[in-house]
CSV table of C-alpha atoms and ligand atoms in Angstrom, one decimal:
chain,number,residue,atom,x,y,z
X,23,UNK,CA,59.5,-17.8,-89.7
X,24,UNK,CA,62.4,-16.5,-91.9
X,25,UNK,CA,61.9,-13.2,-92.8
X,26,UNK,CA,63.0,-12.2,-96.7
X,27,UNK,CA,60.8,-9.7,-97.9
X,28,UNK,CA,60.8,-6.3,-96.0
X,29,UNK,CA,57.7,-3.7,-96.6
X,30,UNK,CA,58.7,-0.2,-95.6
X,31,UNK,CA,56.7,3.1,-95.1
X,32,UNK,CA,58.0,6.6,-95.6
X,33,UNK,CA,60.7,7.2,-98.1
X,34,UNK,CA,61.8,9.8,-96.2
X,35,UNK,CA,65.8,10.3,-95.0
X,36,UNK,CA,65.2,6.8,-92.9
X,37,UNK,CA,63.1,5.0,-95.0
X,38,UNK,CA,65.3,5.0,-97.9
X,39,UNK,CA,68.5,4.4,-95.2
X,40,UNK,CA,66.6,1.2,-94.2
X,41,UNK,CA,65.5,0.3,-97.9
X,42,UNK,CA,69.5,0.4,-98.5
X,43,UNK,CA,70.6,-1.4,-96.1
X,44,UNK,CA,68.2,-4.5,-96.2
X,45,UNK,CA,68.9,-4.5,-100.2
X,46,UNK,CA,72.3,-4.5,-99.3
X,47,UNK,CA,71.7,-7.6,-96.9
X,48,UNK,CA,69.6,-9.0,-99.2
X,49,UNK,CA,66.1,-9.2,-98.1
X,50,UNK,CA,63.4,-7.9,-101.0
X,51,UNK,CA,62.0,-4.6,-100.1
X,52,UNK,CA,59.1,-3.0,-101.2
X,53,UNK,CA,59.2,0.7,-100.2
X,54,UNK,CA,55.8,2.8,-100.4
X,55,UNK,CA,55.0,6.6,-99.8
X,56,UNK,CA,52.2,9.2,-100.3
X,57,UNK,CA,54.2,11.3,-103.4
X,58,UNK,CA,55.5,9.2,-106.2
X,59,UNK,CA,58.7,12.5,-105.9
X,60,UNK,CA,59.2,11.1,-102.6
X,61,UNK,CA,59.9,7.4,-104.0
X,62,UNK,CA,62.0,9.1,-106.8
X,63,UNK,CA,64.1,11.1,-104.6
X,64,UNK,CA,64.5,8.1,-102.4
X,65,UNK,CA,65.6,5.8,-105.2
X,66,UNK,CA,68.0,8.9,-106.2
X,67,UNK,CA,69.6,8.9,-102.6
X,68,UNK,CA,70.0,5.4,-102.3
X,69,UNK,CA,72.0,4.9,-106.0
X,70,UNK,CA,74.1,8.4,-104.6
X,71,UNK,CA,75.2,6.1,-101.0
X,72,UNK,CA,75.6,3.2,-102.7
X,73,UNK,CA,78.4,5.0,-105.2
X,74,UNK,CA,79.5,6.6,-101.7
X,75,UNK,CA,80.3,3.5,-100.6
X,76,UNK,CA,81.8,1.8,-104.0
X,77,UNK,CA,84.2,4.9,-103.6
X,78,UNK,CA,85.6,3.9,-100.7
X,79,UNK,CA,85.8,0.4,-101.1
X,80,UNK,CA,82.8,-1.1,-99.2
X,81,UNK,CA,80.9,-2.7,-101.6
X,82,UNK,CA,81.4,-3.6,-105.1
X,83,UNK,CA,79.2,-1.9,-108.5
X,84,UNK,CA,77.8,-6.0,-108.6
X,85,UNK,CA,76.8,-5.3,-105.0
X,86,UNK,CA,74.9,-2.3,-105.7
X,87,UNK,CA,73.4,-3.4,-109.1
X,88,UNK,CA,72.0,-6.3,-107.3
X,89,UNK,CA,70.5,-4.6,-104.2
X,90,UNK,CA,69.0,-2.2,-106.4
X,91,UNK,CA,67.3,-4.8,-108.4
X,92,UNK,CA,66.0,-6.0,-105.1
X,93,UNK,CA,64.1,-2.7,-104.0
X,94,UNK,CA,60.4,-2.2,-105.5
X,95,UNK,CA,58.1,0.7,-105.0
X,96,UNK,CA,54.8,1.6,-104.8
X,97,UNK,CA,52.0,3.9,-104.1
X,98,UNK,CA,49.9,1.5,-102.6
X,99,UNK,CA,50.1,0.9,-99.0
X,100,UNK,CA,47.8,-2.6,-99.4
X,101,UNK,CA,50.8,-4.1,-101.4
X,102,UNK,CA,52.8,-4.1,-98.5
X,103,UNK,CA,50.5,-6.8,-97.3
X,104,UNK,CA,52.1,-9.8,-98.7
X,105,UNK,CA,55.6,-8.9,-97.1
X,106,UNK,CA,56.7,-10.6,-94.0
X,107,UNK,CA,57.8,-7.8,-92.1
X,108,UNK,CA,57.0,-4.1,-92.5
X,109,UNK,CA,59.2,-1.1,-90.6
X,110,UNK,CA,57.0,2.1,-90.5
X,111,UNK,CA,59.2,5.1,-90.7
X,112,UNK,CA,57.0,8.1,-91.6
X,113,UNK,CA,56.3,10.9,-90.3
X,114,UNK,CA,57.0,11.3,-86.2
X,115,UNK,CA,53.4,11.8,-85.8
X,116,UNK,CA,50.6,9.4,-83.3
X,117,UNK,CA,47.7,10.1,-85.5
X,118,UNK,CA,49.9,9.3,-89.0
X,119,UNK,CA,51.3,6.2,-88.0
X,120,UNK,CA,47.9,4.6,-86.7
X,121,UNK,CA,46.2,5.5,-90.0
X,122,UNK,CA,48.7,3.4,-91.9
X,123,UNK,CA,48.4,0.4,-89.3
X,124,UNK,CA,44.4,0.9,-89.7
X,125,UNK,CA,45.1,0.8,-93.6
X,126,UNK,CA,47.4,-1.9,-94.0
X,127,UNK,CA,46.1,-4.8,-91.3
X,128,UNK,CA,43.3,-5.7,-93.7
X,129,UNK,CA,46.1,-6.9,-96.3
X,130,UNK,CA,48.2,-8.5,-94.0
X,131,UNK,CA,49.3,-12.0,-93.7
X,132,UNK,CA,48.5,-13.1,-90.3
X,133,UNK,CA,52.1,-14.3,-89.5
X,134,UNK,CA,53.6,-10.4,-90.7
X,135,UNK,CA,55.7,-8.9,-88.2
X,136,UNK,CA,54.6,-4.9,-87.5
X,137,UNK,CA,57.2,-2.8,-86.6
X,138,UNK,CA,57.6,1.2,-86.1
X,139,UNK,CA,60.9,3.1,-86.5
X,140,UNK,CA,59.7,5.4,-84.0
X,141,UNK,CA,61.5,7.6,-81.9
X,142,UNK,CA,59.6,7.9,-79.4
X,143,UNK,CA,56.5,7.4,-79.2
X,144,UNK,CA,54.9,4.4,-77.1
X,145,UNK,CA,55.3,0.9,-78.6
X,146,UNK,CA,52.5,-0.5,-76.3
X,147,UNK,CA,49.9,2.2,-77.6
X,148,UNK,CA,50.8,2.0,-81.2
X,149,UNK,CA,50.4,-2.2,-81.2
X,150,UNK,CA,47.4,-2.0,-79.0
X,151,UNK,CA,45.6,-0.4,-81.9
X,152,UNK,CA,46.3,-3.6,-83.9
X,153,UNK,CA,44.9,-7.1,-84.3
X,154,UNK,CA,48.5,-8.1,-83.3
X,155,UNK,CA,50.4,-6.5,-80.0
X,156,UNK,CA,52.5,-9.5,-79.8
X,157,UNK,CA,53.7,-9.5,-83.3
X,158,UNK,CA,54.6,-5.6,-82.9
X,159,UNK,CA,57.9,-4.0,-81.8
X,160,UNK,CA,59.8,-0.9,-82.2
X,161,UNK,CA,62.8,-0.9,-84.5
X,162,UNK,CA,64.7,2.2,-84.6
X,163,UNK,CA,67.4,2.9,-86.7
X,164,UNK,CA,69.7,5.7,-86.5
X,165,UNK,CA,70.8,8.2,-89.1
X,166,UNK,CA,72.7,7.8,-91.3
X,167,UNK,CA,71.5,4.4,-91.4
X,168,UNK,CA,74.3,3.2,-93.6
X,169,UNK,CA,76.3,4.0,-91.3
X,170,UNK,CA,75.4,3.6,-87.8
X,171,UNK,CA,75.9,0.9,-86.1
X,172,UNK,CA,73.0,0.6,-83.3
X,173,UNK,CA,69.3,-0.5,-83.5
X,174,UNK,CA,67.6,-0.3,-80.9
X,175,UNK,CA,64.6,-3.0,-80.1
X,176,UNK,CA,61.9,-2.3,-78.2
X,177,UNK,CA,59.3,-4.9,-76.8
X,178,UNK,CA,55.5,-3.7,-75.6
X,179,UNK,CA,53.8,-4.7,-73.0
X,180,UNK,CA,53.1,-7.5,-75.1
X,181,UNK,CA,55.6,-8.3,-77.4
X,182,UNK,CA,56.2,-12.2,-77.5
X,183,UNK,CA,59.7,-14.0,-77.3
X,184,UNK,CA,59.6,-15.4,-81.2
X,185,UNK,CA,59.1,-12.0,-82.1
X,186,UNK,CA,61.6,-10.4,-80.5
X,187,UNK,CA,64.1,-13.3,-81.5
X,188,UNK,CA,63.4,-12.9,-85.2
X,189,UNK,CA,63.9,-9.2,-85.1
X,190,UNK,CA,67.4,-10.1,-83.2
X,191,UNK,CA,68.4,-12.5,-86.0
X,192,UNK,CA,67.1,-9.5,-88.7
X,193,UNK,CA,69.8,-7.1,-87.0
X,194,UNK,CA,72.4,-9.8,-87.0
X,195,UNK,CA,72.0,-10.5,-90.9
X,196,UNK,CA,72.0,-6.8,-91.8
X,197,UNK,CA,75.3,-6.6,-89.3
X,198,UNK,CA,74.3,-4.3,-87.0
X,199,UNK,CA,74.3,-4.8,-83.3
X,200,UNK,CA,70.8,-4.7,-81.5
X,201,UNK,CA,70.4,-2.6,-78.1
X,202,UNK,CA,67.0,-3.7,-76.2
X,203,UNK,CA,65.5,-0.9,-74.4
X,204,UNK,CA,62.4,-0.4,-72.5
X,205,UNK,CA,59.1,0.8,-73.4
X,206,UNK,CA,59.0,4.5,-72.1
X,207,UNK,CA,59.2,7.5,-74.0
X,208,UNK,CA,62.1,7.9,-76.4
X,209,UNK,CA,63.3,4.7,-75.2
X,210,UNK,CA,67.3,5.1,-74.9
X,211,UNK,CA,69.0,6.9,-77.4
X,212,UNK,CA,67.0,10.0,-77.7
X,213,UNK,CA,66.2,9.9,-74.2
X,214,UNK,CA,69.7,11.0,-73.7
X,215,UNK,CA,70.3,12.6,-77.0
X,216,UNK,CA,67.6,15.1,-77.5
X,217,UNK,CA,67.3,17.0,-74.2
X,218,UNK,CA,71.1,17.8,-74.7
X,219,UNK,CA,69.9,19.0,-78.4
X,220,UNK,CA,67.1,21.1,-76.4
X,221,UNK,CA,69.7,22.7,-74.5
X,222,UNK,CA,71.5,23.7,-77.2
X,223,UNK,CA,68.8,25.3,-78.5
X,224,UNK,CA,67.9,26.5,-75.0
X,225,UNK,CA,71.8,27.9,-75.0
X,226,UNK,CA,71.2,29.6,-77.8
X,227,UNK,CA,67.9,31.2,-77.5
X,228,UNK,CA,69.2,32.5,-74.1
X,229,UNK,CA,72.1,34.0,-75.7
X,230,UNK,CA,74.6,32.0,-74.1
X,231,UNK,CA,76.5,31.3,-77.5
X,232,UNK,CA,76.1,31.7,-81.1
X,233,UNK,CA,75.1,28.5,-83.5
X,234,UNK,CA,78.4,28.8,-84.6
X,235,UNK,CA,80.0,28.9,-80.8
X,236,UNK,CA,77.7,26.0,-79.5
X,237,UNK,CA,78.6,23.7,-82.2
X,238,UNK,CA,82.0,24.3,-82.7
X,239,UNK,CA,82.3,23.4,-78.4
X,240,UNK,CA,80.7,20.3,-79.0
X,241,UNK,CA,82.7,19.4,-81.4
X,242,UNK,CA,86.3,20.6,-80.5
X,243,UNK,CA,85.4,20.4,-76.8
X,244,UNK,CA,83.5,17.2,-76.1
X,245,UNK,CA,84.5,15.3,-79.4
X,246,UNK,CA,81.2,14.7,-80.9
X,247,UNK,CA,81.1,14.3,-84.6
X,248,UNK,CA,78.4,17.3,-85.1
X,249,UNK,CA,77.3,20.0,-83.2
X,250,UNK,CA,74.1,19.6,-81.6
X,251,UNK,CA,72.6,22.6,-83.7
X,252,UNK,CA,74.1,21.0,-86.7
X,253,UNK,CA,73.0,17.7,-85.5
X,254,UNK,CA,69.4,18.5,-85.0
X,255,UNK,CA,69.1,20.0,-88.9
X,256,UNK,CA,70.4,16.5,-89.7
X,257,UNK,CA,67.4,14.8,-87.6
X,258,UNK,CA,64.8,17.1,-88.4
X,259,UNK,CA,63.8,20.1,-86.2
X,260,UNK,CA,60.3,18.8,-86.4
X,261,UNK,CA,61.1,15.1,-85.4
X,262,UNK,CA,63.2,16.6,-83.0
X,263,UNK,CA,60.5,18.9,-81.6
X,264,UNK,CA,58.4,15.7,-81.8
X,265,UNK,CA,60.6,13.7,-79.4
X,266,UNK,CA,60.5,16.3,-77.0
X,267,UNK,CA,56.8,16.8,-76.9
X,268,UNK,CA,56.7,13.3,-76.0
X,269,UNK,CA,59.2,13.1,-73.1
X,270,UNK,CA,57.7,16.0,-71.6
X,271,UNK,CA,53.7,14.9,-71.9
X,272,UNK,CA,55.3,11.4,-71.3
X,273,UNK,CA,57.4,11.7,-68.6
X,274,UNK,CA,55.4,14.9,-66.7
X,275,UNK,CA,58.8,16.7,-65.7
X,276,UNK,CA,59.7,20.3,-66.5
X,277,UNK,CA,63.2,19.1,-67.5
X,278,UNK,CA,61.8,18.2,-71.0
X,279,UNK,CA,60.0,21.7,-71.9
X,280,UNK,CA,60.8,21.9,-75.4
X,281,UNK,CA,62.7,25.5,-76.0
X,282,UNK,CA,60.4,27.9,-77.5
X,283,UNK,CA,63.0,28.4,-79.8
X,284,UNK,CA,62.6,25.1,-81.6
X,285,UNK,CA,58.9,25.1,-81.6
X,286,UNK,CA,59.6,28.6,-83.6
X,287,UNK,CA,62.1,27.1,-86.4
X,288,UNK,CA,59.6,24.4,-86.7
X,289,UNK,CA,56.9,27.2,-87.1
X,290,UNK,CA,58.3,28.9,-89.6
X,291,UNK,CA,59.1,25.3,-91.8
X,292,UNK,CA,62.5,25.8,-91.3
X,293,UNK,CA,63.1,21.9,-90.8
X,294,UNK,CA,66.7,21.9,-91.3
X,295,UNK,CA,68.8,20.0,-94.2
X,296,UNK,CA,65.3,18.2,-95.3
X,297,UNK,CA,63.8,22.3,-96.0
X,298,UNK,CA,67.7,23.2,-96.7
X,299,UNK,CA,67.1,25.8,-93.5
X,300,UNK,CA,66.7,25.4,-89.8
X,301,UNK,CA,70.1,26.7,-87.5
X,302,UNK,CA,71.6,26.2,-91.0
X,303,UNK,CA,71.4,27.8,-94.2
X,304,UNK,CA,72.2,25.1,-96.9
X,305,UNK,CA,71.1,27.0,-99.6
X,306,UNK,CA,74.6,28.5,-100.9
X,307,UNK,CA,78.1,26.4,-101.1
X,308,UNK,CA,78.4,26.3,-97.9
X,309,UNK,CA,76.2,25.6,-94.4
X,310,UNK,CA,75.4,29.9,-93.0
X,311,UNK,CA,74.5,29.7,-89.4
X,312,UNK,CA,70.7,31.1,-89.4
X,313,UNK,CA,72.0,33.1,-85.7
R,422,CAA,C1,66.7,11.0,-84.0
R,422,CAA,C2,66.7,9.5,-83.7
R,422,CAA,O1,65.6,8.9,-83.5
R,422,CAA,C3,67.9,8.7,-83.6
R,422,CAA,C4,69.1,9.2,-84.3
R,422,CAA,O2,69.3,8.8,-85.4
R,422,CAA,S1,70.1,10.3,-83.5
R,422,CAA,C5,71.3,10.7,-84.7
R,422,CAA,C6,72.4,9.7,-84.6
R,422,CAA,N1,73.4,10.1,-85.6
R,422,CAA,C7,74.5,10.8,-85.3
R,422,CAA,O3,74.7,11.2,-84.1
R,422,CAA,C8,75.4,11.2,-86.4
R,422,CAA,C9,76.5,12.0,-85.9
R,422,CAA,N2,77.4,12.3,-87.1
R,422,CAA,C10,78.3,11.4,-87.5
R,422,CAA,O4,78.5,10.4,-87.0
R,422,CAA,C11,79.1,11.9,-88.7
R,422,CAA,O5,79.1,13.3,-88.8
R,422,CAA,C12,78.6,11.2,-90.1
R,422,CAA,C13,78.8,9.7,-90.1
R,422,CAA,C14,77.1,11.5,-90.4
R,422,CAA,C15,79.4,11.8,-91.3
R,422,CAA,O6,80.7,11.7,-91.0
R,422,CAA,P1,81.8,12.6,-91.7
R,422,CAA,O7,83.1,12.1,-91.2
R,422,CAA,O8,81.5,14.0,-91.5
R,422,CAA,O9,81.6,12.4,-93.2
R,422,CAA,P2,82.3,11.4,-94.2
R,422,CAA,O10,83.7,11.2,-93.9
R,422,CAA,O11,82.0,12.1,-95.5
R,422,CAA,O12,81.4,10.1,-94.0
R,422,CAA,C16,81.7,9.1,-93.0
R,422,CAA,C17,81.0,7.9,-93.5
R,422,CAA,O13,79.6,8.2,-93.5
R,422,CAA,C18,79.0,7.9,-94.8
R,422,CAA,N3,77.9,8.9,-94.9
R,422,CAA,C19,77.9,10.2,-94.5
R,422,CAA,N4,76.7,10.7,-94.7
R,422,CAA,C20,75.9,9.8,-95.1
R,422,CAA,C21,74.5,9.7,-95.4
R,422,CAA,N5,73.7,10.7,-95.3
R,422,CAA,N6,74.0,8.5,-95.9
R,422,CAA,C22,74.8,7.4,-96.0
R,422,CAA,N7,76.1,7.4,-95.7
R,422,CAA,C23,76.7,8.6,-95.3
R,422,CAA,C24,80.1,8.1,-95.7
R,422,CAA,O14,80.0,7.4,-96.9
R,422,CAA,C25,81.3,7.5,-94.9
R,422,CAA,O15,81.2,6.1,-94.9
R,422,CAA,P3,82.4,5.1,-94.5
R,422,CAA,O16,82.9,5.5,-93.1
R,422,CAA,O17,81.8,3.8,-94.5
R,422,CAA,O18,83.5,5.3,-95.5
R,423,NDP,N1,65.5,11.8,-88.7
R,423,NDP,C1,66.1,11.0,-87.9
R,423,NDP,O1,67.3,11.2,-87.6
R,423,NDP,C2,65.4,9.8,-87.3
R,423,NDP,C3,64.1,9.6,-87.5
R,423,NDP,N2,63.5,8.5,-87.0
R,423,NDP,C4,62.1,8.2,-87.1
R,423,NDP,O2,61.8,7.8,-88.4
R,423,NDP,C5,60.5,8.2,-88.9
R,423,NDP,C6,60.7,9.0,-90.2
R,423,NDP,O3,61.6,10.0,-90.0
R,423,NDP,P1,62.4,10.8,-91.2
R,423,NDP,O4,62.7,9.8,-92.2
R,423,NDP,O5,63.4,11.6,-90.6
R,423,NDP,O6,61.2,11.7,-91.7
R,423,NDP,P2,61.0,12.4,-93.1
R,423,NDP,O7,60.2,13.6,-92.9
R,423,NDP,O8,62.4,12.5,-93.8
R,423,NDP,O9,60.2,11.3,-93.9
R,423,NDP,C7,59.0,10.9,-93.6
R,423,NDP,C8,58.3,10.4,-94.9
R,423,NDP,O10,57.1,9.7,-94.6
R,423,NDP,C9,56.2,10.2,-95.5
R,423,NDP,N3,54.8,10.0,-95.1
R,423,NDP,C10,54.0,10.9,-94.3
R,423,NDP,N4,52.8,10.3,-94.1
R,423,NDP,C11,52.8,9.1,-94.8
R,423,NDP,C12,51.9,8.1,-95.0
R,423,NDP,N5,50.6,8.2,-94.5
R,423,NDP,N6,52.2,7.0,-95.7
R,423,NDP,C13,53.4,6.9,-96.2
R,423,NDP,N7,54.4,7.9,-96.1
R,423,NDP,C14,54.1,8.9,-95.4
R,423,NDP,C15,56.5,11.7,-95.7
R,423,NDP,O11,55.9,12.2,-96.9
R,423,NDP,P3,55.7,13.8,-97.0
R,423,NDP,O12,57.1,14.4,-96.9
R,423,NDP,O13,55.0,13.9,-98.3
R,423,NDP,O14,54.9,14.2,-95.8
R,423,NDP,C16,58.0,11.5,-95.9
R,423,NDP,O15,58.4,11.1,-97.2
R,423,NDP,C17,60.0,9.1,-87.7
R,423,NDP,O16,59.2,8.3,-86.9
R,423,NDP,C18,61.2,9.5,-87.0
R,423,NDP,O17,61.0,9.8,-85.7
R,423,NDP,C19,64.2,7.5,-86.4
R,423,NDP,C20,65.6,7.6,-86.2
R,423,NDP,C21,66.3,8.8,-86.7
């Protein structure tokens, strides 16, 4: 089946990414949310990175004017239905993400391909709670997702071949390049990723070095683009705090205790650049490390 419309859930810093990029590509998208602010604030970012990218050449204003024409939203999760493919990209939360596959499946067409933008959690569980684990995959872009290159794919248990092979061609059209990974907890990227963010944290909270220290190492010392303090207010100290709940209930091993430290940020709703405070303050002209 050619997919060409794309439904898309969460409006949040990756939903509207992905909305962009398949506009961009264009596929129709129909993006939904719970708050209509959310879709509006969305629809605001994605006209912002779209000039972004007119400024430096990558696409032209008739490029943007039609991709924007191409992108609907909606409140209604049940419209979603008649799409061919939908990418589920709200909140890093098991119990939020099964309640929209319980809501939506009664709408779907039966040959709809169901995929999560998860970071982490288990692509087998998620898709057994639906009337189609072989039609289900994870699909996880990375942020900014205008920018990054990678997606990783990720097959359950039982995930069939066509599937899998239309979700390769998707990745090709939008001109990304597809990484398949295996089915355990945070799968490759954050795997890797997001203990080293916990140990930044964990560097920190043990006094080792300052936010502004730790970063600043990272990037002048190891060549990294961001700090991992400054890179974890770009994720989201909750999704981040998320991922590492589930590597360490996943995976068993001490290795992945989250640092109390994070849990406490979280705590307090400092989120990072999404609450405009975590290890950051992004309230004044300039980011003010919080330590
Ligand atoms: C948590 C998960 O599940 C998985 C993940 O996503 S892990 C996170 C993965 N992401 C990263 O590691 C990002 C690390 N950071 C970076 O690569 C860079 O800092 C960055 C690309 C975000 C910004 O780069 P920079 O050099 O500081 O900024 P700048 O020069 O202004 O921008 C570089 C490009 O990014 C674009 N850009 C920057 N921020 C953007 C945003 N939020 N949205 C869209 N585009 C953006 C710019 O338009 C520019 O595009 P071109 O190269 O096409 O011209
Ligand atoms: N941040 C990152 O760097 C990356 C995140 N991801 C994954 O992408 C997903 C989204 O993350 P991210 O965009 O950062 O999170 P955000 O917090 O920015 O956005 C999540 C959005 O989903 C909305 N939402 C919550 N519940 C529902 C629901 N029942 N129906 C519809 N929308 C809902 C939220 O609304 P409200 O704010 O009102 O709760 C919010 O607008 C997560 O699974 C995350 O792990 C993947 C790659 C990178």
């Amino acid at each position: 089946m050619e997919i060409r419309t794309v439904g898309i859930v969460g409006a949040g810093q990756m939903g509207n990414g992905i909305a962009h990029v398949f506009a961009l590509a264009g596929f129709d998208v129909l993006m939904t949310d719970i708050s209509q602010e959310a879709l509006d604030a969305a629809m605001a970012l994605i006209d912002h990175n779209m000039d972004r990218q007119i400024s430096r050449g990558k696409i032209s204003e008739t490029d943007k004017a039609k991709a924007l024409g191409r992108i609907k939203t909606t409140l209604k999760l049940a419209e979603l239905g008649k799409t061919d493919l939908v990418i589920e990209a709200a909140t890093e939360r098991e119990t939020v993400k099964q309640a929209i596959f319980e809501d939506l499946l009664p709408h779907l067409k039966p040959e709809t391909i169901l995929t999560s933008n998860t970071s982490s959690i288990s692509i087998t569980r998620l898709a057994s709670r639906t009337d189609r684990p072989e039609k289900f995959m994870g699909f996880h872009f990375m942020n900014p997702v205008p920018v990054m290159q990678l997606v990783e794919l990720i097959r359950g248990i039982a995930t069939d071949d066509p599937t899998y092979q239309s979700m390769v061609k998707v990745v090709e059209k939008l001109g990304k390049t597809a990484a398949s990974a295996e089915d355990f907890p945070a799968f490759i990227v954050n795997r890797i990723l997001m203990p080293m963010i916990n140990e930044a944290v964990y560097t920190l909270y043990e006094g080792v070095g300052s936010v502004k220290s730790i970063d600043q190492s990272l990037k002048l010392g190891a060549n990294h683009p961001m700090g991992p303090l400054e890179l974890a207010d770009f994720i989201g100290l909750d999704t981040c705090l998320a991922i590492m709940n589930v590597l360490h209930e996943g995976l068993a091993d001490t290795k992945y205790r989250p640092c109390p430290l994070l849990t406490k940020y979280v705590e307090a709703g400092w989120l990072g650049r999404k609450t405009e405070r975590g290890f950051y303050d992004y309230r004044g002209e300039t980011p003010v490390p919080t330590r």
